[in-house]
Short mmCIF file of C-alpha atoms and ligand atoms in Angstrom, two decimals:
data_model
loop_
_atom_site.label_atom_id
_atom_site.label_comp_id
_atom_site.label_asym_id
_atom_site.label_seq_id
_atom_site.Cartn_x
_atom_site.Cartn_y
_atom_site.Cartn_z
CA UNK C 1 46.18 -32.10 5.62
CA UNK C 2 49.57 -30.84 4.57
CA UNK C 3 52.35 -30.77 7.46
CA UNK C 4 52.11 -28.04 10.07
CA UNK C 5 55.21 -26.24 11.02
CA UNK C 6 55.44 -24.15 14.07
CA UNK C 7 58.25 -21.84 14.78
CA UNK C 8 58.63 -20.08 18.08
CA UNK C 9 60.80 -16.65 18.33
CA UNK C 10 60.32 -13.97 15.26
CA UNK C 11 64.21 -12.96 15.93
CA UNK C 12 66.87 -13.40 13.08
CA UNK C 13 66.83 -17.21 13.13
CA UNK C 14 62.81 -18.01 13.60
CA UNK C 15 61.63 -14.94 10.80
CA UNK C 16 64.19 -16.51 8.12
CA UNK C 17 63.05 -20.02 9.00
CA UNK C 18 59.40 -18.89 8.81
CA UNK C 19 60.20 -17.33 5.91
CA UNK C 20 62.05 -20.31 3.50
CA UNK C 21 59.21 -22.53 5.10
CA UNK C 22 56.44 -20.19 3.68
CA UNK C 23 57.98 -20.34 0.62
CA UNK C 24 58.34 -23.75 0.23
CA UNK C 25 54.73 -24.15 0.54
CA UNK C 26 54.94 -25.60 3.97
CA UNK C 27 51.90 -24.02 6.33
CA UNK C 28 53.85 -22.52 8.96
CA UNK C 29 52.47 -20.46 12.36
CA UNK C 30 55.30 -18.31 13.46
CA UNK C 31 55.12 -17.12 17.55
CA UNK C 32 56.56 -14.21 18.93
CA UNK C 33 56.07 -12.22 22.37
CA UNK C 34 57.12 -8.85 21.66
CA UNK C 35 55.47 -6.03 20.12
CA UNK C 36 58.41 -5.02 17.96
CA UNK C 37 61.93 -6.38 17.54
CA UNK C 38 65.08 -4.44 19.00
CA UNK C 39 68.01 -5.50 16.91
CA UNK C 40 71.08 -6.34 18.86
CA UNK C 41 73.47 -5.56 16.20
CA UNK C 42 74.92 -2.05 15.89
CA UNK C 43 73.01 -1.27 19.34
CA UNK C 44 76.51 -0.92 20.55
CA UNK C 45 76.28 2.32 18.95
CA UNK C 46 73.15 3.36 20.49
CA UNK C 47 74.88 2.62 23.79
CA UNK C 48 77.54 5.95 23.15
CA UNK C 49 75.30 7.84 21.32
CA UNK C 50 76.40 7.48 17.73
CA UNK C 51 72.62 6.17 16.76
CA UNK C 52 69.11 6.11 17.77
CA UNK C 53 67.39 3.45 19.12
CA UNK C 54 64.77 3.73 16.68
CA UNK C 55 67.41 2.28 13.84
CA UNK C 56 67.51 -0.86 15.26
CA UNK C 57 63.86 -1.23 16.02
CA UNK C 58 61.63 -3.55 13.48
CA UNK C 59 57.94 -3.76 13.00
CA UNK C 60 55.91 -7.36 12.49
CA UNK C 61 53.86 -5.63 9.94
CA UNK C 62 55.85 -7.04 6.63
CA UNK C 63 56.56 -10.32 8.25
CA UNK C 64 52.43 -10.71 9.33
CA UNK C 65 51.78 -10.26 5.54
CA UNK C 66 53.68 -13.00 4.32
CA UNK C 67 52.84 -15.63 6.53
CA UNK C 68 50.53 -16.49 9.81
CA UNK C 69 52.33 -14.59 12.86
CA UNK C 70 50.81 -15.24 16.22
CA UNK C 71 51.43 -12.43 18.96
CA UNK C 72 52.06 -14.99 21.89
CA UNK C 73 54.56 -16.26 24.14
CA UNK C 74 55.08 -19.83 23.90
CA UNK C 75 54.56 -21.60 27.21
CA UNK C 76 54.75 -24.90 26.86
CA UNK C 77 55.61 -27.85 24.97
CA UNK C 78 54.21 -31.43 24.63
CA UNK C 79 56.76 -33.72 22.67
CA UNK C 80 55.17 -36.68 22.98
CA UNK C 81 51.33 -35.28 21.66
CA UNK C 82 53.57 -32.41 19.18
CA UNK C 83 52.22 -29.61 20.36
CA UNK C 84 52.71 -26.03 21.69
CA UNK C 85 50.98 -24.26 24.41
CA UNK C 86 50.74 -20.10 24.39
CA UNK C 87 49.83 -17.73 27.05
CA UNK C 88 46.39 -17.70 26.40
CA UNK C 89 45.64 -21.63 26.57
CA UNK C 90 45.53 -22.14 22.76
CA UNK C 91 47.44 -25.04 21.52
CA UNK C 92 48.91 -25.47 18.21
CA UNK C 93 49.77 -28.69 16.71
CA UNK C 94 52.89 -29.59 15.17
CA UNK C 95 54.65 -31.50 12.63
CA UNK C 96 57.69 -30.25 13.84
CA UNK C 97 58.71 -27.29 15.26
CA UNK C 98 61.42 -24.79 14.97
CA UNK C 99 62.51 -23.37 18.19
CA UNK C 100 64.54 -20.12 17.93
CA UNK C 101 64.45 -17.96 21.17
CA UNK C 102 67.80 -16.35 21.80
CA UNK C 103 69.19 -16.10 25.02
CA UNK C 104 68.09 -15.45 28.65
CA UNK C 105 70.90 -13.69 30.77
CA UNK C 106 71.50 -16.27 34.14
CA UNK C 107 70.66 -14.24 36.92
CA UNK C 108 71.89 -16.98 39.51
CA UNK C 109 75.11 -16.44 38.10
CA UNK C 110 76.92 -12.98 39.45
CA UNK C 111 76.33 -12.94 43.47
CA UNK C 112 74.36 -9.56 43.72
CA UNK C 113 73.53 -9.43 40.09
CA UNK C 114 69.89 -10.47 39.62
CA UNK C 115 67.13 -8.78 37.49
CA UNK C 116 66.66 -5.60 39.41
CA UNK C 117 70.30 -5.19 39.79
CA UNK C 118 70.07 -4.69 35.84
CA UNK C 119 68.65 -1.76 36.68
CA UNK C 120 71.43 0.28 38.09
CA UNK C 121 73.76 -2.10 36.30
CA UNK C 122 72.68 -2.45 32.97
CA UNK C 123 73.71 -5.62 30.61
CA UNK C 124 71.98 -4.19 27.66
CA UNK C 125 72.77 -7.83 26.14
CA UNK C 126 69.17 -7.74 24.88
CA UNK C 127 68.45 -4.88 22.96
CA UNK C 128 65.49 -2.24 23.92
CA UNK C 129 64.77 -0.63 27.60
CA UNK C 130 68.56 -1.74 28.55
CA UNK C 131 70.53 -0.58 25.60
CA UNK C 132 68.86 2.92 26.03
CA UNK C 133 69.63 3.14 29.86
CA UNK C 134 73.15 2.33 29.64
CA UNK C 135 73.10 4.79 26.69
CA UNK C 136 71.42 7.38 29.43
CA UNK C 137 74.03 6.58 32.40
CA UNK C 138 76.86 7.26 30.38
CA UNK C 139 75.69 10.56 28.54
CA UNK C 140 74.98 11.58 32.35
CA UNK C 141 78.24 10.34 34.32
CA UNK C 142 80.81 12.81 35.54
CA UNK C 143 84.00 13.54 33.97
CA UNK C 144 87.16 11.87 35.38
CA UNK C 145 84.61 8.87 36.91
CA UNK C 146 85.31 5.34 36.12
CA UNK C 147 83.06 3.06 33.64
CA UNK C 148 83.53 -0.95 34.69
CA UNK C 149 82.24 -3.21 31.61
CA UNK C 150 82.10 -7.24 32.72
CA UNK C 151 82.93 -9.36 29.86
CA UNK C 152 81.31 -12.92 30.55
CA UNK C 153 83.27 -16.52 30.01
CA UNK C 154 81.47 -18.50 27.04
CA UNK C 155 79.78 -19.15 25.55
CA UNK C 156 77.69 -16.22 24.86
CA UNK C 157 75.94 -14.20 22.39
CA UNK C 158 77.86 -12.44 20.37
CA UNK C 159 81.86 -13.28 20.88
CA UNK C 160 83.29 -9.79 20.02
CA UNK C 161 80.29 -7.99 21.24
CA UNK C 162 81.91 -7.17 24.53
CA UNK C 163 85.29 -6.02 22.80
CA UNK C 164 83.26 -3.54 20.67
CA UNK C 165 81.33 -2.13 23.57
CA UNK C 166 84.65 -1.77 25.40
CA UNK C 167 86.15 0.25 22.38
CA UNK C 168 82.98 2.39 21.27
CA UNK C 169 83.15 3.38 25.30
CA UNK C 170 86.74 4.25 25.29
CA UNK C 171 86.30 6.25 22.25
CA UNK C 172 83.09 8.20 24.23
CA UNK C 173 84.84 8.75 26.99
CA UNK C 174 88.15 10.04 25.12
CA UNK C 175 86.21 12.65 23.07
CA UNK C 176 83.43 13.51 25.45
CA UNK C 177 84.51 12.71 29.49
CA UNK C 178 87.99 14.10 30.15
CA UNK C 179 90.26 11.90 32.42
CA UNK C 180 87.69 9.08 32.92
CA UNK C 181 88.59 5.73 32.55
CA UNK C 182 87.13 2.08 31.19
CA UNK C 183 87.67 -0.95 33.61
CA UNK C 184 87.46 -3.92 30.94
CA UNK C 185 87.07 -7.11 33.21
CA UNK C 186 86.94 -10.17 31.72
CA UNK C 187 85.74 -14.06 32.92
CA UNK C 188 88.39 -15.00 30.05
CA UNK C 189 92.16 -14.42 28.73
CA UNK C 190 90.98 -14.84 25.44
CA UNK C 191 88.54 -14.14 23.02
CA UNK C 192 87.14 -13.51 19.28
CA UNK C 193 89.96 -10.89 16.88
CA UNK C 194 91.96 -10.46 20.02
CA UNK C 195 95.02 -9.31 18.40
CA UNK C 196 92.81 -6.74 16.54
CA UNK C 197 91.45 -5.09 19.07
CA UNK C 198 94.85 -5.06 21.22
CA UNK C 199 96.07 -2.97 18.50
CA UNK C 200 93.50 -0.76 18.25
CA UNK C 201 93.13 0.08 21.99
CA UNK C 202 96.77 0.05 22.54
CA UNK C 203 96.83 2.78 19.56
CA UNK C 204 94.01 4.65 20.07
CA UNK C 205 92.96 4.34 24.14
CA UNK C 206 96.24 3.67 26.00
CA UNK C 207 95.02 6.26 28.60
CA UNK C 208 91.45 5.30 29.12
CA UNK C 209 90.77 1.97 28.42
CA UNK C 210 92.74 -0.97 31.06
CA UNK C 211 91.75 -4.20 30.42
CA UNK C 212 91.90 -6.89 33.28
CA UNK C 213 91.88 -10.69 31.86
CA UNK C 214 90.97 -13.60 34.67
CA UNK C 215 94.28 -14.43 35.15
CA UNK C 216 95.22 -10.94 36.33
CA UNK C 217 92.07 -10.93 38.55
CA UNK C 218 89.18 -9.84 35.82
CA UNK C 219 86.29 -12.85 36.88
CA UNK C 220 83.54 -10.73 38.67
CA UNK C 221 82.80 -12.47 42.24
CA UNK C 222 80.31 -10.21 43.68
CA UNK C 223 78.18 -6.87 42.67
CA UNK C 224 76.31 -4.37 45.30
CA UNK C 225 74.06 -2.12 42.97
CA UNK C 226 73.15 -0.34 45.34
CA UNK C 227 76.79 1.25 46.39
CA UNK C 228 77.75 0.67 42.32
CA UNK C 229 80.40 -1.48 43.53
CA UNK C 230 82.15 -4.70 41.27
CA UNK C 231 84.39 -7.28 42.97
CA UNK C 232 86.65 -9.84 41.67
CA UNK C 233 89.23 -12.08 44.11
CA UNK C 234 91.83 -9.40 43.76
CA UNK C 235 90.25 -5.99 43.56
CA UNK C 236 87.34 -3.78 44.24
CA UNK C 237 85.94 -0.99 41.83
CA UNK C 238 83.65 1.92 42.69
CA UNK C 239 81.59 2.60 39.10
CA UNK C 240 79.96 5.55 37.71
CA UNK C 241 78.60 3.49 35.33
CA UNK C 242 78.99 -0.04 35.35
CA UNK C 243 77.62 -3.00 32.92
CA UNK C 244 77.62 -6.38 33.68
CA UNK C 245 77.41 -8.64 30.91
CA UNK C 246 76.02 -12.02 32.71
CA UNK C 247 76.51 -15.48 31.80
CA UNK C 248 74.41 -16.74 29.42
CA UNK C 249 71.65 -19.63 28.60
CA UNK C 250 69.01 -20.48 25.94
CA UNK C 251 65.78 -18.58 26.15
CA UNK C 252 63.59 -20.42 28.44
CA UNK C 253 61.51 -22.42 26.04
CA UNK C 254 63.72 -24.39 24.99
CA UNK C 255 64.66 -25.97 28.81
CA UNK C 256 60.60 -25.90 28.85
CA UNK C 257 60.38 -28.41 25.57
CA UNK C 258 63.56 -30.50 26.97
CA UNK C 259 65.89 -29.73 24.41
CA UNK C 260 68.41 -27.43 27.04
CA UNK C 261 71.42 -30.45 28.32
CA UNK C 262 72.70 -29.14 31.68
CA UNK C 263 75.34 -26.20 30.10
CA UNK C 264 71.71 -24.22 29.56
CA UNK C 265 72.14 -24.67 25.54
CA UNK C 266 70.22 -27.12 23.21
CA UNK C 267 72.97 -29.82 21.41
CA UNK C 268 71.62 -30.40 17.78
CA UNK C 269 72.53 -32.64 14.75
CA UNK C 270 74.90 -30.10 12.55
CA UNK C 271 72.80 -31.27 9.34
CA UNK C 272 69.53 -30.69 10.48
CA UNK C 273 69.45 -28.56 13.66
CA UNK C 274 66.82 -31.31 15.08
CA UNK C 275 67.43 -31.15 19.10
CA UNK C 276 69.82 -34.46 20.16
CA UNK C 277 67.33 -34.61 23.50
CA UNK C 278 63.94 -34.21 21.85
CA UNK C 279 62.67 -35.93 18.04
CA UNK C 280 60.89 -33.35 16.26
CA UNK C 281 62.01 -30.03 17.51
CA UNK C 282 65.03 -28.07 15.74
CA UNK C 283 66.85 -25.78 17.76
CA UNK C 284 68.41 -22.74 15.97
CA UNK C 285 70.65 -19.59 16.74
CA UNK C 286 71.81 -18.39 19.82
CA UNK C 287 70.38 -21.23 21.44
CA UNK C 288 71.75 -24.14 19.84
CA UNK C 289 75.45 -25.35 20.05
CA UNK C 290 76.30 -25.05 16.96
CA UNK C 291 80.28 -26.16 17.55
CA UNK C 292 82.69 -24.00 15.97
CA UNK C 293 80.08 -21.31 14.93
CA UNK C 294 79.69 -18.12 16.68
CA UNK C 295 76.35 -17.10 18.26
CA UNK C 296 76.05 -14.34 16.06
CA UNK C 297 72.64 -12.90 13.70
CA UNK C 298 74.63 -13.85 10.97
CA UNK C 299 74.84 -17.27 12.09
CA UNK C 300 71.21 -17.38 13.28
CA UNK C 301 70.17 -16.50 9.63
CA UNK C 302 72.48 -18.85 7.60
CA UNK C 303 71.05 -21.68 10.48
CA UNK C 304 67.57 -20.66 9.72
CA UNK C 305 68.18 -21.40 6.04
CA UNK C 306 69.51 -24.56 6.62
CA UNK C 307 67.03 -25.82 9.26
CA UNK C 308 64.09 -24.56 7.13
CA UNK C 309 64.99 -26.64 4.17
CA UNK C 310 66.22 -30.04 6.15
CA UNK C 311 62.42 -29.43 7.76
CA UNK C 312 61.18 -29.44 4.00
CA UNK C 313 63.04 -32.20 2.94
CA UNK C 314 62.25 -34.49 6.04
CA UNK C 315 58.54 -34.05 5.50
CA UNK C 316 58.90 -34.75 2.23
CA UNK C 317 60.94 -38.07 2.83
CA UNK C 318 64.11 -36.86 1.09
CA UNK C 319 67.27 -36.87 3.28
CA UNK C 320 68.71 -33.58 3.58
CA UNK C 321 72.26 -32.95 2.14
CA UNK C 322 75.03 -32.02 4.66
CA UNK C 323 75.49 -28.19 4.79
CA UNK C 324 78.24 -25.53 4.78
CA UNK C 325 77.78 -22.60 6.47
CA UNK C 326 79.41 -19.38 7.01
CA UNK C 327 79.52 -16.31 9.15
CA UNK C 328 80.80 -12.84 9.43
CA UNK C 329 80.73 -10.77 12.26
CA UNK C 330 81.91 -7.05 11.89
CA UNK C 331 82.91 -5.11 15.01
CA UNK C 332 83.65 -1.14 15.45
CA UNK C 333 87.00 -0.68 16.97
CA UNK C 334 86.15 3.58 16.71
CA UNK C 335 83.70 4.98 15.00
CA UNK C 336 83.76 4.01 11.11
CA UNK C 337 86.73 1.88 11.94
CA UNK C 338 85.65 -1.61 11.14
CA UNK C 339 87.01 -4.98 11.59
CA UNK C 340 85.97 -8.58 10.68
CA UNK C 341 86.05 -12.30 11.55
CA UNK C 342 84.51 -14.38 8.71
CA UNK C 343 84.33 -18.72 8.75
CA UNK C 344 83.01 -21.52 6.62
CA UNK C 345 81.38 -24.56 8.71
CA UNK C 346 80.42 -27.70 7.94
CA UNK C 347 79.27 -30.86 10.17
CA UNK C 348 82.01 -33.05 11.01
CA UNK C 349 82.28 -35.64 13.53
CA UNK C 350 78.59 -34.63 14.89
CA UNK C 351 79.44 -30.68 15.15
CA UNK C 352 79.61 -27.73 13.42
CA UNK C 353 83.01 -27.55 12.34
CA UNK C 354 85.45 -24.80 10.78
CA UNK C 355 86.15 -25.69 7.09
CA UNK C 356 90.28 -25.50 7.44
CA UNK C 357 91.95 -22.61 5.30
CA UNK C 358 88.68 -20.89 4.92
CA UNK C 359 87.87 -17.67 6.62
CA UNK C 360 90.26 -15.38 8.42
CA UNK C 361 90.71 -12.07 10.26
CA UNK C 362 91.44 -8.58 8.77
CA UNK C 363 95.04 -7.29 8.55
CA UNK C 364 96.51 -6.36 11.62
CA UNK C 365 98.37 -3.94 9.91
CA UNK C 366 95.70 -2.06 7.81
CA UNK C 367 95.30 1.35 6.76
CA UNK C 368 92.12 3.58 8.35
CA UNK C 369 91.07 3.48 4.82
CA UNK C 370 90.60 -0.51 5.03
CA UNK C 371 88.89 -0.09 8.28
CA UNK C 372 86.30 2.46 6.84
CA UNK C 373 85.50 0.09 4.29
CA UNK C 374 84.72 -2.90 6.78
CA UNK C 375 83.21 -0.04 8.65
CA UNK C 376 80.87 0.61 5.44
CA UNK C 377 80.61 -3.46 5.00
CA UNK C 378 79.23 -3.32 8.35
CA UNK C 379 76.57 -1.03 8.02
CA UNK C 380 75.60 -2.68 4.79
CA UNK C 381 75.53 -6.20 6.04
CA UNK C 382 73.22 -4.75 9.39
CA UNK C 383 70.87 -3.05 6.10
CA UNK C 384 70.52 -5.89 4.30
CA UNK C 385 70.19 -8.78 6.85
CA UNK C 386 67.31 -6.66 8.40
CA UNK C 387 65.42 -6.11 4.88
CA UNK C 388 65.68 -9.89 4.44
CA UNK C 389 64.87 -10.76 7.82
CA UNK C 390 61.89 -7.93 8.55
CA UNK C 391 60.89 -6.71 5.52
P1 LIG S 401 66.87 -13.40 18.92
O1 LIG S 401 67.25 -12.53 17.79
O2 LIG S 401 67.09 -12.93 20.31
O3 LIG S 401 65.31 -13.71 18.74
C1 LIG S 401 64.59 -14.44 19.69
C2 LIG S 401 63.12 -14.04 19.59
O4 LIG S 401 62.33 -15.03 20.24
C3 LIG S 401 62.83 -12.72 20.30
O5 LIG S 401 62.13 -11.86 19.42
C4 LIG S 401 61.99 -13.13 21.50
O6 LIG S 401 61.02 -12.15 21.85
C5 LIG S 401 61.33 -14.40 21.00
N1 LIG S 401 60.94 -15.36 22.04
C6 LIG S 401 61.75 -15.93 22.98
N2 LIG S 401 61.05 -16.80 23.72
C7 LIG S 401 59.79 -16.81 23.25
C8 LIG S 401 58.60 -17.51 23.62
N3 LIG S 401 58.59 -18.39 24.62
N4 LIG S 401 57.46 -17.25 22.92
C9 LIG S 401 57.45 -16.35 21.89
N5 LIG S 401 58.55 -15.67 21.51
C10 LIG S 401 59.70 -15.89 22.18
N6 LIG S 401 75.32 -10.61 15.58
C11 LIG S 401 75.86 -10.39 14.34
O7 LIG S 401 75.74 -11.24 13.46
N7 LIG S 401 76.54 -9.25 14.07
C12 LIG S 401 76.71 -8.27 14.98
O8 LIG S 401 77.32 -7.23 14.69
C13 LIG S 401 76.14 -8.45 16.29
N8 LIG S 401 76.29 -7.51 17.23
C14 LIG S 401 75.76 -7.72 18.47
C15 LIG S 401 75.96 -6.74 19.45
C16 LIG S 401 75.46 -6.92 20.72
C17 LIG S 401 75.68 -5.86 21.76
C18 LIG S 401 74.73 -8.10 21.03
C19 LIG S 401 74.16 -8.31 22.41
C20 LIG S 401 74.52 -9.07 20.07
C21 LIG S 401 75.04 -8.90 18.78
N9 LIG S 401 74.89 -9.88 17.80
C22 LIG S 401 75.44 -9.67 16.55
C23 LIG S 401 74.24 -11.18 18.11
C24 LIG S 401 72.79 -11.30 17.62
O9 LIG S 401 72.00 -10.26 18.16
C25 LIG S 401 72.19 -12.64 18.06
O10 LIG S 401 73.11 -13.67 17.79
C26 LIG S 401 70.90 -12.94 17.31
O11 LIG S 401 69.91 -12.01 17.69
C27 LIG S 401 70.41 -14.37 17.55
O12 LIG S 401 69.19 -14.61 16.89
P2 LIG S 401 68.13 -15.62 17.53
O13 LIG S 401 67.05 -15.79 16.52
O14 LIG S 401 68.80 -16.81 18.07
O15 LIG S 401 67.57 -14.83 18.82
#
């Protein structure tokens, strides 16, 4: 029989795995849970209004056509006998399998923040039912009322993700709630185009948005939903809206097949993605540590093609050749005001590493016309990627 690969998680990193391995010839089962895919990317948009929902929301339908999708969740995971267990008792066997399942938000993390706190404190840090009520609370809160936006330490999904939310908010609030303020607290002093989005806020928000790095008190201690109340060691904040952004961990399938170590994320070898705990299971995306690489859909999807193809080659006998990777991750700073972080990786030393002198950061200094064009570069990446991803 010819080798049976099994990939679990129909997100940007499992669809582009299942896809390469489909066409290399390679009989591949690829399981998802949902009904539909809610794209992460650009939903910081949907969050202030600026886009629908239904933009960032996929349909299985291409993907079922071009190779064996299986609406499941996967619930288990044998190592030793190479299989994989879904919801409704069936087991499918495995050559080797591809695990790519995001994240799951720790609720053990924030004192007072568990799942039903998400409820009147939204993370929206998985796209869907959350992104759309934060969008909801802030199209209903009262002018002059306070927004509080928890940024959380790493590493998460998503480095700038945060940064963008924060700025996309202060521009809402600017244009459509007079005197109300953004709260930016953060679990670190610093983080992904920094300097970039400094500038911006400092030009465009300087009397909405104040931001509150942990060494001037901005680590989150304690929540109470139900008086919309935030705490750090220094200060308290009474929210109209607030969002917590929890720490993060792999999706929970991958601690289920072994391959989480105790920071909650799955350590791989940077030339194959095959898990360092568990032979015969790559871990890919926002679940792996990937080093020096972002957690990012653009990551997940240059990963996927990378993984796919080592997974090829080993079941063909060939060694696989030693990657490079690379990774761009727009963020808004306004509306059609774009900026970028790009990076080349390679493995070095056992990790992911950055490839020295290449990459970089847009000009601090730019024109708006620069901006709309990353802006535009944006919006054409999110097109594309989800084309190629979704079909
Ligand atoms: P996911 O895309 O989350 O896919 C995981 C899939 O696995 C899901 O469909 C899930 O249902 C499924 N699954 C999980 N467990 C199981 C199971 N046991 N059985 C069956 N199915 C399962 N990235 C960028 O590159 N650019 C951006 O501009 C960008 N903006 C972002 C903005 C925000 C606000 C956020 C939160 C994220 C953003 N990201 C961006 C990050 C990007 O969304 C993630 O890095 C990317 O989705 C990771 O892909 P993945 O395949 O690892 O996981």
């Amino acid at each position: 029989t010819p080798p049976r690969v099994v990939v679990v998680g129909a997100g940007f990193g499992g669809a582009t795995a299942a896809r390469c391995l489909a066409a290399g010839g390679i009989d591949v089962t690829l399981v998802e849970a949902s009904e539909r895919y809610v794209a992460c990317t650009g939903s910081n948009a949907v969050v202030v209004g600026l886009r629908g929902i239904e933009v960032q929301t996929f349909r299985y339908d291409a993907l079922g056509r071009a190779l064996r999708l299986v609406r499941a969740s996967a619930e288990a995971v044998d190592p030793a006998a190479s299989w994989v267990r879904l919801g409704d008792g069936t087991e499918l066997a495995y050559d080797r399998l591809i695990l790519s399942p995001g994240i799951d938000l720790r609720f053990d993390a924030v004192p007072g923040y568990g799942a039903e706190a998400a409820e009147a404190m939204p993370h929206a840090w998985k796209a869907g039912e959350q992104t759309v009520r934060l969008a909801r609370q802030l199209a209903t809160m009262p002018d002059g009322g306070t927004v509080v936006l928890s940024a959380p330490p790493n590493p998460y999904r998503c480095p700038p993700g945060p940064y963008e939310r924060a700025s996309l908010i202060a521009h809402f609030l600017k244009v459509r709630k007079p005197r109300a303020k953004l709260i930016l607290l953060d679990a670190k002093d610093t983080f992904s185009k920094q300097k970039l989005f400094e500038a911006a806020w400092a030009k465009l928000y300087p009397d909405v948005l104040e931001f509150v790095p942990l060494a001037a008190g901005g680590g989150v201690s304690e929540v109470d939903p139900a008086g919309m109340i935030v705490r750090t060691d220094f200060a308290e904040y009474k929210a109209d809206v607030a969002c917590i952004i929890p720490p993060q961990r792999a999706g929970r399938i991958a601690g289920i097949a072994g391959c989480a170590d105790r920071s909650g994320w799955c350590p791989i070898d940077p030339v194959t993605f095959e898990s360092r705990l568990v032979p015969g299971i790559h871990v890919i995306g926002d679940a792996a540590i990937a080093g020096a690489m972002p957690k990012s859909a653009f990551s997940a999807n240059a990963q996927a093609k990378v993984c796919a193809q080592a997974v090829i080659d080993l079941l063909a006998g060939r060694e696989p050749e030693s990657p490079r990777l690379i990774n761009t991750c727009w963020s808004l700073v306004a509306p059609g005001q774009g900026i970028s972080i790009a990076g080349v990786f390679r493995p070095t030393d056992g990790l992911l590493a950055d490839v020295p002198g290449a990459g970089g950061v847009s000009p601090l200094d730019a024109s708006d016309a620069v901006r709309a064009q990353e802006a535009a570069y944006g919006e054409s990446w999110y097109r594309t990627i989800t084309r190629d991803v979704f079909g």
